[in-house]
Short mmCIF file of C-alpha atoms in Angstrom, two decimals:
data_model
loop_
_atom_site.label_atom_id
_atom_site.label_comp_id
_atom_site.label_asym_id
_atom_site.label_seq_id
_atom_site.Cartn_x
_atom_site.Cartn_y
_atom_site.Cartn_z
CA UNK A 1 -0.36 -0.01 0.14
CA UNK A 2 1.10 3.55 -0.97
CA UNK A 3 1.89 5.55 2.23
CA UNK A 4 2.13 9.35 -0.02
CA UNK A 5 -1.68 9.91 -0.46
CA UNK A 6 -1.77 11.60 -3.53
CA UNK A 7 -4.33 10.55 -6.59
CA UNK A 8 -1.69 9.65 -9.06
CA UNK A 9 -0.12 7.08 -6.83
CA UNK A 10 -3.74 5.77 -5.21
CA UNK A 11 -4.92 6.10 -8.55
CA UNK A 12 -2.57 3.42 -10.22
CA UNK A 13 -4.02 0.32 -9.05
CA UNK A 14 -2.83 -3.31 -9.86
CA UNK A 15 -5.66 -5.92 -10.11
CA UNK A 16 -3.11 -8.71 -10.91
CA UNK A 17 -3.50 -11.51 -8.08
CA UNK A 18 -0.57 -12.34 -6.17
CA UNK A 19 1.27 -15.22 -6.86
CA UNK A 20 0.62 -17.14 -3.53
CA UNK A 21 -2.56 -18.34 -2.62
CA UNK A 22 -4.87 -16.55 -1.12
CA UNK A 23 -4.58 -18.64 2.40
CA UNK A 24 -1.05 -18.01 2.57
CA UNK A 25 -1.08 -14.32 1.84
CA UNK A 26 -1.39 -12.37 4.92
CA UNK A 27 -2.18 -8.30 5.51
CA UNK A 28 0.04 -5.74 6.33
CA UNK A 29 -0.85 -3.34 8.85
CA UNK A 30 0.61 -0.39 7.26
CA UNK A 31 -0.30 3.40 8.52
CA UNK A 32 -3.73 4.24 6.74
CA UNK A 33 -4.88 0.71 6.06
CA UNK A 34 -6.04 -0.32 9.29
CA UNK A 35 -8.60 1.36 11.88
CA UNK A 36 -7.28 1.64 15.82
CA UNK A 37 -8.42 -0.86 18.59
CA UNK A 38 -11.67 0.08 20.40
CA UNK A 39 -10.59 2.00 23.99
CA UNK A 40 -11.15 -1.05 26.34
CA UNK A 41 -13.00 1.61 28.71
CA UNK A 42 -16.13 1.79 26.00
CA UNK A 43 -16.26 -1.80 25.87
CA UNK A 44 -16.40 -2.03 29.68
CA UNK A 45 -19.01 0.50 29.56
CA UNK A 46 -21.48 -1.63 27.33
CA UNK A 47 -20.63 -4.83 29.16
CA UNK A 48 -18.54 -6.07 26.16
CA UNK A 49 -16.41 -8.83 26.53
CA UNK A 50 -12.46 -8.61 25.79
CA UNK A 51 -11.70 -5.38 26.91
CA UNK A 52 -8.07 -4.86 26.79
CA UNK A 53 -5.02 -2.88 25.56
CA UNK A 54 -3.73 -4.13 22.44
CA UNK A 55 -2.01 -3.14 19.20
CA UNK A 56 -2.81 -4.27 15.16
CA UNK A 57 0.79 -4.20 14.40
CA UNK A 58 2.13 -6.12 17.07
CA UNK A 59 2.37 -9.60 16.97
CA UNK A 60 0.83 -10.35 20.23
CA UNK A 61 -2.92 -9.04 20.05
CA UNK A 62 -3.55 -10.51 23.77
CA UNK A 63 -6.64 -12.65 22.88
CA UNK A 64 -8.46 -13.88 25.71
CA UNK A 65 -8.14 -17.38 27.28
CA UNK A 66 -10.24 -20.01 25.21
CA UNK A 67 -10.75 -17.11 22.24
CA UNK A 68 -10.79 -20.07 19.84
CA UNK A 69 -13.90 -21.77 21.55
CA UNK A 70 -15.47 -18.64 21.82
CA UNK A 71 -15.56 -17.99 18.42
CA UNK A 72 -16.53 -21.45 17.41
CA UNK A 73 -19.41 -21.33 19.86
CA UNK A 74 -20.39 -18.07 18.48
CA UNK A 75 -20.52 -19.48 15.14
CA UNK A 76 -22.29 -22.31 16.03
CA UNK A 77 -25.02 -20.18 18.15
CA UNK A 78 -25.57 -17.80 14.89
CA UNK A 79 -25.94 -20.87 12.57
CA UNK A 80 -28.70 -22.06 14.86
CA UNK A 81 -30.04 -18.35 14.93
CA UNK A 82 -29.68 -16.96 11.33
CA UNK A 83 -30.88 -19.33 8.81
CA UNK A 84 -29.97 -16.83 6.05
CA UNK A 85 -25.86 -17.29 7.67
CA UNK A 86 -25.97 -21.08 6.87
CA UNK A 87 -27.32 -20.37 3.91
CA UNK A 88 -24.75 -17.90 2.80
CA UNK A 89 -21.99 -20.48 3.86
CA UNK A 90 -23.19 -23.47 2.05
CA UNK A 91 -24.94 -22.13 -1.31
CA UNK A 92 -21.87 -19.91 -2.77
CA UNK A 93 -20.56 -21.65 -6.30
CA UNK A 94 -17.66 -18.85 -6.17
CA UNK A 95 -18.79 -17.74 -9.68
CA UNK A 96 -17.35 -14.40 -9.26
CA UNK A 97 -20.17 -12.26 -10.40
CA UNK A 98 -19.82 -10.12 -7.24
CA UNK A 99 -15.93 -9.80 -7.67
CA UNK A 100 -15.63 -6.20 -9.59
CA UNK A 101 -18.96 -5.01 -7.80
CA UNK A 102 -17.09 -3.87 -4.42
CA UNK A 103 -15.31 -0.44 -4.48
CA UNK A 104 -12.82 -1.34 -2.03
CA UNK A 105 -11.73 -4.20 -4.61
CA UNK A 106 -12.26 -1.61 -7.22
CA UNK A 107 -9.65 1.07 -4.99
CA UNK A 108 -7.17 -1.46 -4.04
CA UNK A 109 -7.03 -4.25 -6.42
CA UNK A 110 -6.83 -6.68 -3.25
CA UNK A 111 -8.54 -9.87 -4.19
CA UNK A 112 -9.70 -10.59 -0.93
CA UNK A 113 -11.67 -7.23 -0.91
CA UNK A 114 -13.52 -9.30 -3.68
CA UNK A 115 -17.14 -10.20 -1.86
CA UNK A 116 -16.53 -13.85 -2.94
CA UNK A 117 -13.32 -13.72 -1.38
CA UNK A 118 -14.02 -11.65 1.72
CA UNK A 119 -16.88 -14.38 2.61
CA UNK A 120 -14.41 -17.06 2.09
CA UNK A 121 -12.53 -16.07 5.01
CA UNK A 122 -15.29 -16.77 7.33
CA UNK A 123 -16.58 -19.66 5.08
CA UNK A 124 -13.17 -21.82 5.29
CA UNK A 125 -13.45 -21.87 9.28
CA UNK A 126 -16.78 -23.05 8.76
CA UNK A 127 -16.20 -25.54 6.27
CA UNK A 128 -13.29 -26.96 8.55
CA UNK A 129 -15.40 -27.17 11.82
CA UNK A 130 -18.85 -27.41 10.95
CA UNK A 131 -19.36 -29.72 7.66
CA UNK A 132 -18.38 -33.33 7.26
CA UNK A 133 -16.39 -32.90 4.34
CA UNK A 134 -14.25 -30.21 5.61
CA UNK A 135 -13.47 -32.23 8.73
CA UNK A 136 -12.22 -35.15 6.73
CA UNK A 137 -10.49 -33.49 3.67
CA UNK A 138 -9.83 -30.20 5.33
CA UNK A 139 -7.62 -27.32 2.96
CA UNK A 140 -8.67 -29.98 0.02
CA UNK A 141 -12.40 -29.13 0.70
CA UNK A 142 -11.63 -25.38 1.21
CA UNK A 143 -11.22 -25.44 5.27
CA UNK A 144 -8.53 -24.19 7.42
CA UNK A 145 -7.76 -24.11 11.04
CA UNK A 146 -9.05 -20.86 13.11
CA UNK A 147 -5.64 -19.73 13.83
CA UNK A 148 -4.55 -16.10 15.20
CA UNK A 149 -3.67 -15.12 11.79
CA UNK A 150 -7.25 -15.97 10.33
CA UNK A 151 -8.50 -13.62 13.52
CA UNK A 152 -6.05 -10.87 12.37
CA UNK A 153 -6.96 -11.14 8.80
CA UNK A 154 -10.69 -11.04 9.87
CA UNK A 155 -9.95 -8.03 11.53
CA UNK A 156 -8.30 -6.26 8.74
CA UNK A 157 -10.68 -7.37 5.70
CA UNK A 158 -14.25 -7.33 7.83
CA UNK A 159 -13.36 -3.74 8.27
CA UNK A 160 -12.60 -3.07 4.68
CA UNK A 161 -16.45 -3.89 4.06
CA UNK A 162 -18.91 -1.02 4.72
CA UNK A 163 -22.06 -3.45 4.37
CA UNK A 164 -23.23 -1.21 1.68
CA UNK A 165 -24.85 -4.61 -0.23
CA UNK A 166 -24.02 -3.46 -3.83
CA UNK A 167 -22.45 -6.87 -4.05
CA UNK A 168 -25.50 -8.62 -3.30
CA UNK A 169 -27.32 -7.02 -6.10
CA UNK A 170 -25.48 -8.86 -8.98
CA UNK A 171 -25.36 -12.55 -6.61
CA UNK A 172 -27.15 -15.03 -8.91
CA UNK A 173 -27.97 -16.80 -5.73
CA UNK A 174 -29.21 -13.75 -3.74
CA UNK A 175 -26.01 -14.12 -1.06
CA UNK A 176 -25.85 -10.82 0.85
CA UNK A 177 -22.07 -10.53 1.86
CA UNK A 178 -22.90 -7.76 3.95
CA UNK A 179 -24.97 -10.11 6.48
CA UNK A 180 -21.33 -12.08 6.47
CA UNK A 181 -19.62 -9.30 7.43
CA UNK A 182 -21.82 -8.56 10.46
CA UNK A 183 -21.74 -12.05 11.60
CA UNK A 184 -18.03 -11.56 11.31
CA UNK A 185 -18.02 -8.44 12.98
CA UNK A 186 -20.18 -10.28 15.70
CA UNK A 187 -17.57 -13.03 16.17
CA UNK A 188 -14.98 -10.69 16.26
CA UNK A 189 -16.38 -8.69 19.32
CA UNK A 190 -16.69 -11.76 21.63
CA UNK A 191 -13.16 -11.50 21.86
CA UNK A 192 -12.83 -7.70 22.03
CA UNK A 193 -11.47 -7.01 18.50
CA UNK A 194 -13.54 -4.02 17.63
CA UNK A 195 -12.58 -0.88 16.36
CA UNK A 196 -12.71 2.61 18.37
CA UNK A 197 -14.80 4.30 15.77
CA UNK A 198 -17.58 1.78 16.38
CA UNK A 199 -16.97 0.75 20.09
CA UNK A 200 -16.28 4.63 21.76
CA UNK A 201 -19.75 5.77 19.54
CA UNK A 202 -21.86 3.04 20.91
CA UNK A 203 -20.84 3.55 24.62
CA UNK A 204 -21.18 7.24 24.56
CA UNK A 205 -24.85 6.46 22.68
CA UNK A 206 -25.58 3.66 26.00
CA UNK A 207 -24.63 6.40 28.45
CA UNK A 208 -25.76 9.96 27.00
CA UNK A 209 -27.87 8.97 24.37
CA UNK A 210 -25.75 10.02 21.40
CA UNK A 211 -22.42 8.98 19.71
CA UNK A 212 -20.61 12.14 20.15
CA UNK A 213 -21.34 11.77 24.25
CA UNK A 214 -23.04 15.48 24.23
CA UNK A 215 -24.71 16.01 27.58
CA UNK A 216 -28.47 17.40 26.88
CA UNK A 217 -27.35 20.98 28.04
CA UNK A 218 -24.69 20.90 25.62
CA UNK A 219 -26.89 19.60 22.38
CA UNK A 220 -29.38 22.54 23.38
CA UNK A 221 -26.57 25.15 23.53
CA UNK A 222 -25.50 23.59 20.04
CA UNK A 223 -28.85 23.86 18.52
CA UNK A 224 -29.03 27.86 20.10
CA UNK A 225 -25.79 28.54 18.20
CA UNK A 226 -27.49 27.25 14.96
CA UNK A 227 -30.54 29.54 15.23
CA UNK A 228 -28.52 32.58 15.76
CA UNK A 229 -27.06 32.01 12.25
CA UNK A 230 -30.74 31.37 10.91
CA UNK A 231 -31.77 34.78 12.19
CA UNK A 232 -28.69 36.32 11.14
CA UNK A 233 -29.21 35.03 7.58
CA UNK A 234 -33.11 34.46 7.00
CA UNK A 235 -34.18 37.16 9.51
CA UNK A 236 -36.43 34.79 11.25
CA UNK A 237 -36.17 33.89 14.80
CA UNK A 238 -37.04 30.09 15.49
CA UNK A 239 -37.90 28.68 19.03
CA UNK A 240 -37.89 24.73 19.10
CA UNK A 241 -39.25 22.77 21.60
CA UNK A 242 -36.96 20.09 23.71
CA UNK A 243 -38.48 17.03 25.68
CA UNK A 244 -41.98 18.64 25.31
CA UNK A 245 -44.58 15.97 26.12
CA UNK A 246 -47.88 16.22 23.94
CA UNK A 247 -46.45 17.08 20.99
CA UNK A 248 -47.64 15.50 17.73
CA UNK A 249 -43.96 14.24 16.32
CA UNK A 250 -40.95 13.15 18.06
CA UNK A 251 -37.73 14.50 15.24
CA UNK A 252 -35.00 12.70 15.55
CA UNK A 253 -31.49 12.92 13.79
CA UNK A 254 -27.95 11.99 14.05
CA UNK A 255 -25.87 13.94 16.33
CA UNK A 256 -23.50 14.73 13.77
CA UNK A 257 -25.93 17.41 12.16
CA UNK A 258 -25.63 19.64 15.08
CA UNK A 259 -22.00 20.09 15.63
CA UNK A 260 -19.99 19.90 12.24
CA UNK A 261 -20.04 21.26 8.85
CA UNK A 262 -21.67 20.46 6.43
CA UNK A 263 -24.32 18.57 8.66
CA UNK A 264 -25.09 21.74 10.49
CA UNK A 265 -26.58 23.12 7.40
CA UNK A 266 -28.99 20.42 6.88
CA UNK A 267 -29.75 20.57 10.54
CA UNK A 268 -30.39 24.18 9.92
CA UNK A 269 -32.77 23.44 7.12
CA UNK A 270 -34.95 20.82 9.19
CA UNK A 271 -35.36 23.87 11.54
CA UNK A 272 -36.67 26.19 9.00
CA UNK A 273 -38.62 23.83 7.16
CA UNK A 274 -41.06 22.88 10.57
CA UNK A 275 -40.87 26.64 11.25
CA UNK A 276 -42.34 27.21 7.52
CA UNK A 277 -45.03 24.82 7.91
CA UNK A 278 -45.91 25.61 11.46
CA UNK A 279 -44.96 21.59 12.66
CA UNK A 280 -46.12 20.88 15.76
CA UNK A 281 -42.89 18.45 16.88
CA UNK A 282 -40.29 18.22 19.60
CA UNK A 283 -36.44 17.20 19.85
CA UNK A 284 -35.31 15.22 22.46
CA UNK A 285 -31.97 15.67 24.46
CA UNK A 286 -32.21 11.70 25.55
CA UNK A 287 -32.77 10.06 22.49
CA UNK A 288 -30.51 12.35 20.46
CA UNK A 289 -29.04 10.40 18.27
CA UNK A 290 -31.01 8.49 15.03
CA UNK A 291 -27.55 6.78 14.01
CA UNK A 292 -27.29 3.02 15.06
CA UNK A 293 -23.60 1.94 15.34
CA UNK A 294 -24.91 -1.14 17.17
CA UNK A 295 -25.53 -2.23 13.46
CA UNK A 296 -21.83 -2.74 13.28
CA UNK A 297 -21.58 -4.19 16.46
CA UNK A 298 -24.12 -7.14 17.38
CA UNK A 299 -27.83 -7.58 16.84
CA UNK A 300 -28.46 -7.25 20.52
CA UNK A 301 -26.81 -3.72 20.88
CA UNK A 302 -28.61 -2.55 17.45
CA UNK A 303 -31.89 -3.67 19.27
CA UNK A 304 -30.68 -1.47 22.19
CA UNK A 305 -30.27 1.58 20.46
CA UNK A 306 -33.06 1.23 18.13
CA UNK A 307 -35.42 1.24 21.19
CA UNK A 308 -34.02 4.23 22.63
CA UNK A 309 -35.94 6.30 20.25
CA UNK A 310 -39.47 4.36 20.46
CA UNK A 311 -38.96 4.49 24.43
CA UNK A 312 -38.76 8.32 24.41
CA UNK A 313 -41.66 8.53 21.80
CA UNK A 314 -43.71 6.51 24.31
CA UNK A 315 -42.45 8.72 26.83
CA UNK A 316 -43.10 12.23 25.39
CA UNK A 317 -46.84 10.76 24.28
CA UNK A 318 -46.01 11.59 20.43
CA UNK A 319 -48.30 10.51 17.77
CA UNK A 320 -45.26 9.23 15.60
CA UNK A 321 -41.75 9.81 14.58
CA UNK A 322 -40.23 11.78 11.85
CA UNK A 323 -36.66 11.09 10.93
CA UNK A 324 -33.38 13.11 9.56
CA UNK A 325 -31.42 12.66 6.36
CA UNK A 326 -29.46 9.26 7.98
CA UNK A 327 -27.87 6.19 6.28
CA UNK A 328 -27.82 3.03 8.83
CA UNK A 329 -30.77 4.67 10.98
CA UNK A 330 -32.91 4.09 8.32
CA UNK A 331 -31.77 0.83 7.32
CA UNK A 332 -32.60 -0.40 10.92
CA UNK A 333 -36.01 1.01 10.77
CA UNK A 334 -36.78 -0.30 7.43
CA UNK A 335 -35.32 -3.78 7.69
CA UNK A 336 -34.61 -4.61 11.43
CA UNK A 337 -37.06 -2.98 13.42
CA UNK A 338 -40.05 -4.79 13.51
CA UNK A 339 -37.89 -8.13 14.18
CA UNK A 340 -35.84 -6.13 17.15
CA UNK A 341 -38.24 -4.05 18.58
CA UNK A 342 -41.67 -3.73 16.64
CA UNK A 343 -44.41 -3.59 15.62
CA UNK A 344 -44.53 -0.15 17.17
CA UNK A 345 -48.39 -0.50 18.51
CA UNK A 346 -48.63 2.54 21.12
CA UNK A 347 -47.86 4.88 17.83
CA UNK A 348 -50.24 6.12 15.42
CA UNK A 349 -50.10 5.31 11.75
CA UNK A 350 -48.19 8.41 10.79
CA UNK A 351 -50.23 10.79 9.07
CA UNK A 352 -49.37 14.47 7.84
CA UNK A 353 -50.70 17.50 9.70
CA UNK A 354 -49.98 19.23 6.91
CA UNK A 355 -51.47 17.63 3.86
CA UNK A 356 -53.34 14.92 5.44
CA UNK A 357 -51.32 12.30 3.60
CA UNK A 358 -51.18 8.86 5.39
CA UNK A 359 -47.92 7.39 4.96
CA UNK A 360 -48.83 3.61 4.74
CA UNK A 361 -45.70 2.51 4.16
CA UNK A 362 -44.55 3.10 8.04
CA UNK A 363 -47.70 1.61 9.08
CA UNK A 364 -45.50 -0.63 11.43
CA UNK A 365 -42.63 0.99 12.33
CA UNK A 366 -44.33 4.64 12.84
CA UNK A 367 -41.59 6.57 11.19
CA UNK A 368 -41.33 8.86 8.24
CA UNK A 369 -38.02 9.68 6.62
CA UNK A 370 -37.64 13.83 6.22
CA UNK A 371 -37.31 13.26 2.51
CA UNK A 372 -40.54 11.39 1.92
CA UNK A 373 -42.42 13.84 3.79
CA UNK A 374 -40.91 16.91 2.45
CA UNK A 375 -41.71 15.45 -1.18
CA UNK A 376 -45.17 14.87 0.04
CA UNK A 377 -45.17 18.82 1.23
CA UNK A 378 -44.13 19.78 -2.61
CA UNK A 379 -46.20 17.77 -4.24
CA UNK A 380 -49.25 19.19 -2.60
CA UNK A 381 -48.01 22.95 -3.09
CA UNK A 382 -47.47 23.79 1.02
CA UNK A 383 -44.03 24.96 0.36
CA UNK A 384 -43.08 28.54 -0.73
CA UNK A 385 -40.02 27.77 -2.77
CA UNK A 386 -37.74 30.05 -4.80
CA UNK A 387 -35.50 27.39 -6.35
CA UNK A 388 -33.10 30.26 -8.35
CA UNK A 389 -31.56 30.90 -4.76
CA UNK A 390 -29.77 27.62 -5.83
CA UNK A 391 -28.64 28.72 -9.39
CA UNK A 392 -25.21 29.28 -8.46
CA UNK A 393 -25.09 25.18 -7.70
CA UNK A 394 -25.13 22.71 -10.60
CA UNK A 395 -26.26 19.69 -8.03
CA UNK A 396 -26.02 15.80 -8.82
CA UNK A 397 -27.45 13.29 -5.93
CA UNK A 398 -25.51 10.51 -4.03
CA UNK A 399 -27.98 7.75 -3.34
CA UNK A 400 -26.95 6.75 0.30
CA UNK A 401 -26.73 2.69 0.07
CA UNK A 402 -28.92 2.47 3.51
CA UNK A 403 -31.50 4.69 2.09
CA UNK A 404 -31.23 3.51 -1.60
CA UNK A 405 -30.73 -0.34 -1.30
CA UNK A 406 -31.97 -0.94 2.24
CA UNK A 407 -35.14 0.87 2.15
CA UNK A 408 -35.74 1.39 -1.78
CA UNK A 409 -35.83 5.39 -1.39
CA UNK A 410 -34.90 6.49 -5.18
CA UNK A 411 -37.47 9.12 -6.48
CA UNK A 412 -38.50 11.02 -3.56
CA UNK A 413 -35.17 13.00 -3.01
CA UNK A 414 -34.55 13.41 -6.79
CA UNK A 415 -38.46 15.14 -7.10
CA UNK A 416 -37.27 17.49 -3.78
CA UNK A 417 -34.39 18.37 -5.37
CA UNK A 418 -35.46 19.04 -9.17
CA UNK A 419 -37.78 21.54 -7.33
CA UNK A 420 -35.59 23.78 -4.87
CA UNK A 421 -32.95 24.05 -7.56
CA UNK A 422 -32.72 24.82 -11.29
CA UNK A 423 -29.44 22.76 -12.55
CA UNK A 424 -29.79 19.21 -11.54
CA UNK A 425 -27.88 16.16 -13.23
CA UNK A 426 -27.39 12.46 -12.74
CA UNK A 427 -24.36 10.48 -12.38
CA UNK A 428 -24.26 7.58 -15.08
CA UNK A 429 -27.16 5.20 -14.39
CA UNK A 430 -25.05 2.08 -13.43
CA UNK A 431 -23.58 4.21 -10.29
CA UNK A 432 -26.85 5.40 -9.02
CA UNK A 433 -30.11 4.16 -7.45
CA UNK A 434 -29.83 0.11 -6.77
CA UNK A 435 -26.34 -0.12 -8.36
CA UNK A 436 -25.10 3.10 -6.36
CA UNK A 437 -21.28 3.30 -5.53
CA UNK A 438 -20.59 3.38 -1.19
CA UNK A 439 -18.96 6.33 -0.19
CA UNK A 440 -15.95 4.38 0.96
CA UNK A 441 -16.43 5.04 4.58
CA UNK A 442 -19.59 3.51 6.17
CA UNK A 443 -20.22 1.37 8.72
CA UNK A 444 -17.82 2.85 10.87
CA UNK A 445 -15.14 3.01 8.52
CA UNK A 446 -15.09 6.93 8.76
CA UNK A 447 -12.22 7.11 11.00
CA UNK A 448 -9.11 9.58 10.63
CA UNK A 449 -6.35 6.86 10.97
CA UNK A 450 -8.31 5.41 7.89
CA UNK A 451 -7.91 7.97 5.20
CA UNK A 452 -6.23 6.08 2.77
CA UNK A 453 -8.37 3.20 2.56
CA UNK A 454 -11.13 5.46 2.56
CA UNK A 455 -10.05 7.68 -0.43
CA UNK A 456 -9.54 4.11 -2.12
CA UNK A 457 -13.13 3.03 -1.37
CA UNK A 458 -14.56 6.03 -2.80
CA UNK A 459 -12.51 6.25 -6.02
CA UNK A 460 -15.81 4.73 -7.65
CA UNK A 461 -18.09 7.25 -6.57
CA UNK A 462 -15.69 9.73 -7.09
CA UNK A 463 -15.21 8.86 -10.74
CA UNK A 464 -18.91 9.03 -11.30
CA UNK A 465 -18.70 12.45 -9.65
CA UNK A 466 -16.04 13.62 -12.08
CA UNK A 467 -18.06 12.49 -15.07
CA UNK A 468 -20.95 15.01 -14.41
CA UNK A 469 -18.75 17.60 -12.91
CA UNK A 470 -16.60 17.68 -16.18
CA UNK A 471 -19.60 17.23 -18.54
CA UNK A 472 -21.85 19.50 -17.00
CA UNK A 473 -19.88 21.42 -14.50
CA UNK A 474 -21.66 20.08 -11.58
CA UNK A 475 -20.34 21.57 -8.30
CA UNK A 476 -22.11 20.39 -5.86
CA UNK A 477 -22.71 16.63 -4.40
CA UNK A 478 -25.80 16.27 -2.31
CA UNK A 479 -27.13 13.18 -0.28
CA UNK A 480 -29.38 12.28 2.70
CA UNK A 481 -26.93 10.54 4.94
CA UNK A 482 -24.54 12.35 7.63
CA UNK A 483 -21.84 9.85 7.16
CA UNK A 484 -22.10 10.88 3.62
CA UNK A 485 -22.06 14.54 4.60
CA UNK A 486 -18.71 14.08 7.17
CA UNK A 487 -16.51 11.93 4.63
CA UNK A 488 -17.53 13.59 1.18
CA UNK A 489 -15.59 16.66 1.72
CA UNK A 490 -12.31 14.98 1.57
CA UNK A 491 -13.01 12.28 -1.08
CA UNK A 492 -14.13 15.11 -3.28
CA UNK A 493 -11.23 17.45 -2.41
CA UNK A 494 -8.91 14.62 -3.13
CA UNK A 495 -10.58 13.15 -6.18
CA UNK A 496 -12.92 15.94 -7.79
CA UNK A 497 -11.46 19.47 -6.30
CA UNK A 498 -14.04 22.35 -6.92
CA UNK A 499 -17.26 20.11 -5.51
CA UNK A 500 -18.94 20.84 -2.30
CA UNK A 501 -20.92 18.67 -0.41
CA UNK A 502 -24.30 19.02 1.28
CA UNK A 503 -27.52 17.79 2.53
CA UNK A 504 -31.06 17.75 0.49
CA UNK A 505 -32.72 19.87 3.55
CA UNK A 506 -30.13 22.58 3.04
CA UNK A 507 -30.95 23.15 -0.47
CA UNK A 508 -34.52 22.94 0.34
CA UNK A 509 -34.12 25.22 3.29
CA UNK A 510 -32.05 27.57 0.87
CA UNK A 511 -35.02 28.14 -1.40
CA UNK A 512 -37.69 28.26 0.96
CA UNK A 513 -39.29 31.77 1.07
CA UNK A 514 -40.23 32.12 5.00
CA UNK A 515 -42.97 34.45 6.31
CA UNK A 516 -41.13 37.50 7.82
CA UNK A 517 -37.70 36.75 6.33
CA UNK A 518 -35.14 39.68 5.45
CA UNK A 519 -33.92 40.00 1.70
CA UNK A 520 -32.18 36.93 1.24
CA UNK A 521 -28.85 37.75 0.46
CA UNK A 522 -26.98 34.79 2.12
CA UNK A 523 -27.58 31.21 2.25
CA UNK A 524 -27.26 29.30 5.25
CA UNK A 525 -23.51 28.83 5.06
CA UNK A 526 -23.07 32.66 5.16
CA UNK A 527 -22.39 32.64 1.34
CA UNK A 528 -23.51 35.54 -0.42
CA UNK A 529 -25.96 34.17 -3.10
CA UNK A 530 -25.34 35.22 -6.43
CA UNK A 531 -27.73 37.56 -8.15
CA UNK A 532 -29.67 37.07 -11.62
CA UNK A 533 -27.17 39.51 -13.00
CA UNK A 534 -23.98 38.28 -11.65
CA UNK A 535 -21.71 36.39 -13.93
CA UNK A 536 -22.21 32.58 -14.85
CA UNK A 537 -25.31 32.95 -11.99
CA UNK A 538 -27.07 29.40 -13.40
CA UNK A 539 -25.69 29.54 -16.58
CA UNK A 540 -24.62 26.27 -18.53
CA UNK A 541 -21.00 25.86 -18.95
#
């Protein structure tokens, strides 16, 4: 792996297979290619096993006593609990249809990042210990013993999978390699081989209600700073409510939206939209996190963190839940919620108090996505919009994996964008909607020490952005995921300089014509809005 982060170096990728067989090729833990191990105090905080100080670059990982027995018992337990896991271990014919579909394989050229071979890292141990053929013929049957080197390989490669599920789209047998990654990470978690950018956010969320560990008063203070900015740029003073019992709607969004750019501009967009339509809603400073990093830890932790939103909705006595722009929050709600904690019978089927639309798709989870909520408002002419305020932007849209492949939301964000900006361009069709490329940093991989791998994994998405940047002059990449908003700026600066990043709700707020607003000279970023007479304002290149 290269240590110098330059586009020329990282873009020079060798996809030739190594001369050695894959079982004999060991990973190299070089800077930028692996993630830091979890702080042991974070594991202790949630009662997770295996808390200890260890270093991936050292030969001794200080694995717990009888770690092999723990892993094998974990595999057996999950084979019994999850029928899909058993099927995925048995039915793969190693056809390779998924091989070139993974962004990490495309960006690294490492064969073990082919989904089929990444799954073999776990499947080989399964064959050796859990199939009759493997017990007898061992390596000849594709089996291998569970050793410390195998654990190191798992840690290296199963944290080079963002669980985006693009590979599953192309598998003729319907194998979901993301589910295999989920199980592999659960097994690693049983022996304390977790990464810090997952384990510590989970501990923070368990302790204070959000991944950042923000206390309720800090959360509220951060929101108040954003209210001041809205008043300065739009001339409207907004007074949201917190922890208010009896509100009609509980709004939940990722905590990253309240403290860092460009997420804060999306958060300001929520505030302005709700003020514009007079929505009866409240925020919770206790369930102040929509994102669910438990999804990358274990099914049990995922269940616990999902439950906190619903427990708070029940405590406050709201009718239903509205959720912000987040990726894995929505995949958990859409694909896992009913099995984990549902159905939420104590809430009502969501009905828009503004349009009267009943969201039948949320009849069980009682949770509506902000983008479908906004699209419904626009369709029913409930928003006053001036899309020309975004004319200085030429916008494309990234289908966030968990919202697109995970819940099938493709058209709503495009409908919103086409109504709030005049210059919208699609990336190549084989890179959008169901076939969307991942940001390269999801599922807890968005850590600073992992920048090289993030840039490599994000290369396919960046190439698609580059295509519309060069053809249409696109200068803004919009999305509806907090992790995307957090990681895309570095990716764009590296691969496609000149392209910014925003949430869809930010563009909605820029276009909103608010009652009592001043003359809008600035957008939510404090940037001067070009007027129609300015050079290049909204002109096609």
